[in-house]
C-alpha cells in the first residue's frame, strides 16, 4: 500500500470506504467534511492506495494551533489486521510532527472496543476528560 495525499479523483472511493467502515453519520456529510478539510493548510486527508490503484485506507488529520487530531481512520474491511491501520496512523503522526504539533489526539465512541484495542496496541493512552461541544452552524 502506498500512502499519499488525497486527490480530487479519490472523493467517491473515500466516501465509499468510510461507508463500508461504518464511519458516516447522518449529521456529518462526508462530502462537506472532505471539502472543508482539504481547503485548509492545517489539515489533510491521507489515503492508502493498493497496487491496483484502489483506495483501501484513509485518515484525516489536522491541527488547531495547539493539538493534532485524527478522524476518519479507515481500512478496507477485507484488508484489516495486516498493518495498514498502523501505517496510516504513523503517516498522520509524521504529517503533524513535520508541522511542529507536539501531541496527537482522537475520539473513539466508548462502545467501539475494537478501536480501543487497536489504539492500545499503538501505545495510545486514554485521557480521562469530558468532551463538550456545541454546534456553531445552527443545526
Ligand atoms: C481500526 C482500524 C483502522 C484498524 O486497522 P487495521 O489495519 O486492521 O489495524 P492493524 O492491522 O494496523 O493493527 C495494528 C495493531 O492493532 C491491533 N488490532 C487491530 N484491530 C484489532 C482488534 N479488532 N482487536 C484487537 N486488536 C486489534 C492489531 O493486532 C495490531 O497489533 P500488533 O501490531 O501488536 O499485532 C480498522 O479496524 C478499521 O478501519 N475499522 C473501522 C473504522 C473505525 O472504526 N475507525 C476508527 C474510528 S475512531
mmCIF file of N, CA and C and ligand atoms in Angstrom, residues 21 23 73-75 79-86 107-108 112 114-115 117-118 121-122, ligand 1:
data_model
loop_
_atom_site.group_PDB
_atom_site.id
_atom_site.type_symbol
_atom_site.label_atom_id
_atom_site.label_comp_id
_atom_site.label_asym_id
_atom_site.label_seq_id
_atom_site.Cartn_x
_atom_site.Cartn_y
_atom_site.Cartn_z
ATOM 1 N N UNK A 21 -16.836 1.156 6.233
ATOM 2 C CA UNK A 21 -16.285 1.044 7.592
ATOM 3 C C UNK A 21 -17.233 1.622 8.641
ATOM 4 N N UNK A 23 -18.315 4.615 9.161
ATOM 5 C CA UNK A 23 -17.828 5.858 9.777
ATOM 6 C C UNK A 23 -18.720 7.059 9.471
ATOM 7 N N UNK A 73 -10.205 7.439 10.338
ATOM 8 C CA UNK A 73 -9.235 6.368 10.082
ATOM 9 C C UNK A 73 -10.026 5.153 9.597
ATOM 10 N N UNK A 74 -9.661 4.645 8.452
ATOM 11 C CA UNK A 74 -10.409 3.522 7.877
ATOM 12 C C UNK A 74 -9.491 2.628 7.057
ATOM 13 N N UNK A 75 -9.708 1.328 7.199
ATOM 14 C CA UNK A 75 -9.026 0.349 6.349
ATOM 15 C C UNK A 75 -10.108 -0.549 5.756
ATOM 16 N N UNK A 79 -9.153 -5.982 4.217
ATOM 17 C CA UNK A 79 -7.686 -5.882 4.357
ATOM 18 C C UNK A 79 -7.253 -5.519 5.774
ATOM 19 N N UNK A 80 -8.197 -5.563 6.702
ATOM 20 C CA UNK A 80 -7.836 -5.187 8.080
ATOM 21 C C UNK A 80 -6.943 -6.248 8.714
ATOM 22 N N UNK A 81 -6.294 -5.867 9.789
ATOM 23 C CA UNK A 81 -5.387 -6.725 10.564
ATOM 24 C C UNK A 81 -4.143 -7.118 9.753
ATOM 25 N N UNK A 82 -3.715 -6.246 8.843
ATOM 26 C CA UNK A 82 -2.487 -6.510 8.069
ATOM 27 C C UNK A 82 -1.477 -5.393 8.249
ATOM 28 N N UNK A 83 -1.720 -4.515 9.213
ATOM 29 C CA UNK A 83 -0.763 -3.439 9.473
ATOM 30 C C UNK A 83 -1.076 -2.130 8.770
ATOM 31 N N UNK A 84 -2.139 -2.097 7.965
ATOM 32 C CA UNK A 84 -2.435 -0.861 7.231
ATOM 33 C C UNK A 84 -2.893 0.262 8.167
ATOM 34 N N UNK A 85 -3.678 -0.082 9.170
ATOM 35 C CA UNK A 85 -4.142 0.939 10.113
ATOM 36 C C UNK A 85 -2.968 1.566 10.843
ATOM 37 N N UNK A 86 -2.062 0.729 11.291
ATOM 38 C CA UNK A 86 -0.850 1.230 11.971
ATOM 39 C C UNK A 86 -0.068 2.164 11.033
ATOM 40 N N UNK A 107 -10.897 10.912 19.128
ATOM 41 C CA UNK A 107 -12.059 10.486 19.904
ATOM 42 C C UNK A 107 -12.557 9.145 19.375
ATOM 43 N N UNK A 108 -12.942 8.273 20.291
ATOM 44 C CA UNK A 108 -13.491 6.956 19.939
ATOM 45 C C UNK A 108 -14.795 6.791 20.709
ATOM 46 N N UNK A 112 -16.865 1.246 21.093
ATOM 47 C CA UNK A 112 -16.053 0.727 19.985
ATOM 48 C C UNK A 112 -14.801 0.004 20.529
ATOM 49 N N UNK A 114 -13.130 -2.577 19.546
ATOM 50 C CA UNK A 114 -12.087 -2.960 18.577
ATOM 51 C C UNK A 114 -11.085 -1.821 18.395
ATOM 52 N N UNK A 115 -11.607 -0.616 18.259
ATOM 53 C CA UNK A 115 -10.712 0.512 18.007
ATOM 54 C C UNK A 115 -9.924 0.857 19.274
ATOM 55 N N UNK A 117 -8.805 -1.375 21.312
ATOM 56 C CA UNK A 117 -7.709 -2.356 21.312
ATOM 57 C C UNK A 117 -6.631 -1.964 20.303
ATOM 58 N N UNK A 118 -7.075 -1.449 19.168
ATOM 59 C CA UNK A 118 -6.129 -1.009 18.134
ATOM 60 C C UNK A 118 -5.222 0.110 18.678
ATOM 61 N N UNK A 121 -2.743 -1.027 21.164
ATOM 62 C CA UNK A 121 -1.596 -1.698 20.528
ATOM 63 C C UNK A 121 -0.600 -0.678 19.984
ATOM 64 N N UNK A 122 -1.093 0.505 19.612
ATOM 65 C CA UNK A 122 -0.205 1.543 19.059
ATOM 66 C C UNK A 122 0.412 2.419 20.152
HETATM 67 C C1 LIG B 1 -9.357 0.494 13.353
HETATM 68 C C2 LIG B 1 -8.757 0.046 12.026
HETATM 69 C C3 LIG B 1 -8.379 1.260 11.215
HETATM 70 C C4 LIG B 1 -7.519 -0.803 12.302
HETATM 71 O O1 LIG B 1 -6.877 -1.081 11.070
HETATM 72 P P1 LIG B 1 -6.060 -2.433 10.822
HETATM 73 O O2 LIG B 1 -5.382 -2.298 9.525
HETATM 74 O O3 LIG B 1 -6.971 -3.588 10.988
HETATM 75 O O4 LIG B 1 -5.039 -2.422 12.042
HETATM 76 P P2 LIG B 1 -3.535 -3.025 12.048
HETATM 77 O O5 LIG B 1 -3.525 -4.306 11.288
HETATM 78 O O6 LIG B 1 -2.587 -1.958 11.614
HETATM 79 O O7 LIG B 1 -3.365 -3.326 13.583
HETATM 80 C C5 LIG B 1 -2.420 -2.659 14.390
HETATM 81 C C6 LIG B 1 -2.454 -3.291 15.756
HETATM 82 O O8 LIG B 1 -3.772 -3.166 16.336
HETATM 83 C C7 LIG B 1 -4.266 -4.444 16.693
HETATM 84 N N1 LIG B 1 -5.677 -4.533 16.347
HETATM 85 C C8 LIG B 1 -6.250 -4.128 15.211
HETATM 86 N N2 LIG B 1 -7.564 -4.417 15.228
HETATM 87 C C9 LIG B 1 -7.793 -5.029 16.408
HETATM 88 C C10 LIG B 1 -8.952 -5.610 17.003
HETATM 89 N N3 LIG B 1 -10.131 -5.603 16.381
HETATM 90 N N4 LIG B 1 -8.849 -6.159 18.233
HETATM 91 C C11 LIG B 1 -7.649 -6.181 18.868
HETATM 92 N N5 LIG B 1 -6.508 -5.679 18.338
HETATM 93 C C12 LIG B 1 -6.591 -5.108 17.133
HETATM 94 C C13 LIG B 1 -3.509 -5.416 15.819
HETATM 95 O O9 LIG B 1 -3.459 -6.689 16.435
HETATM 96 C C14 LIG B 1 -2.165 -4.778 15.690
HETATM 97 O O10 LIG B 1 -1.368 -5.065 16.826
HETATM 98 P P3 LIG B 1 0.102 -5.695 16.647
HETATM 99 O O11 LIG B 1 0.798 -4.849 15.605
HETATM 100 O O12 LIG B 1 0.677 -5.558 18.001
HETATM 101 O O13 LIG B 1 -0.148 -7.074 16.197
HETATM 102 C C15 LIG B 1 -9.768 -0.826 11.220
HETATM 103 O O14 LIG B 1 -10.213 -1.886 12.047
HETATM 104 C C16 LIG B 1 -10.980 -0.068 10.720
HETATM 105 O O15 LIG B 1 -10.946 0.534 9.645
HETATM 106 N N6 LIG B 1 -12.083 -0.108 11.481
HETATM 107 C C17 LIG B 1 -13.343 0.514 11.069
HETATM 108 C C18 LIG B 1 -13.277 2.003 11.109
HETATM 109 C C19 LIG B 1 -13.041 2.569 12.501
HETATM 110 O O16 LIG B 1 -13.663 2.159 13.485
HETATM 111 N N7 LIG B 1 -12.126 3.565 12.553
HETATM 112 C C20 LIG B 1 -11.752 4.262 13.770
HETATM 113 C C21 LIG B 1 -12.719 5.343 14.107
HETATM 114 S S1 LIG B 1 -12.334 6.102 15.679
#
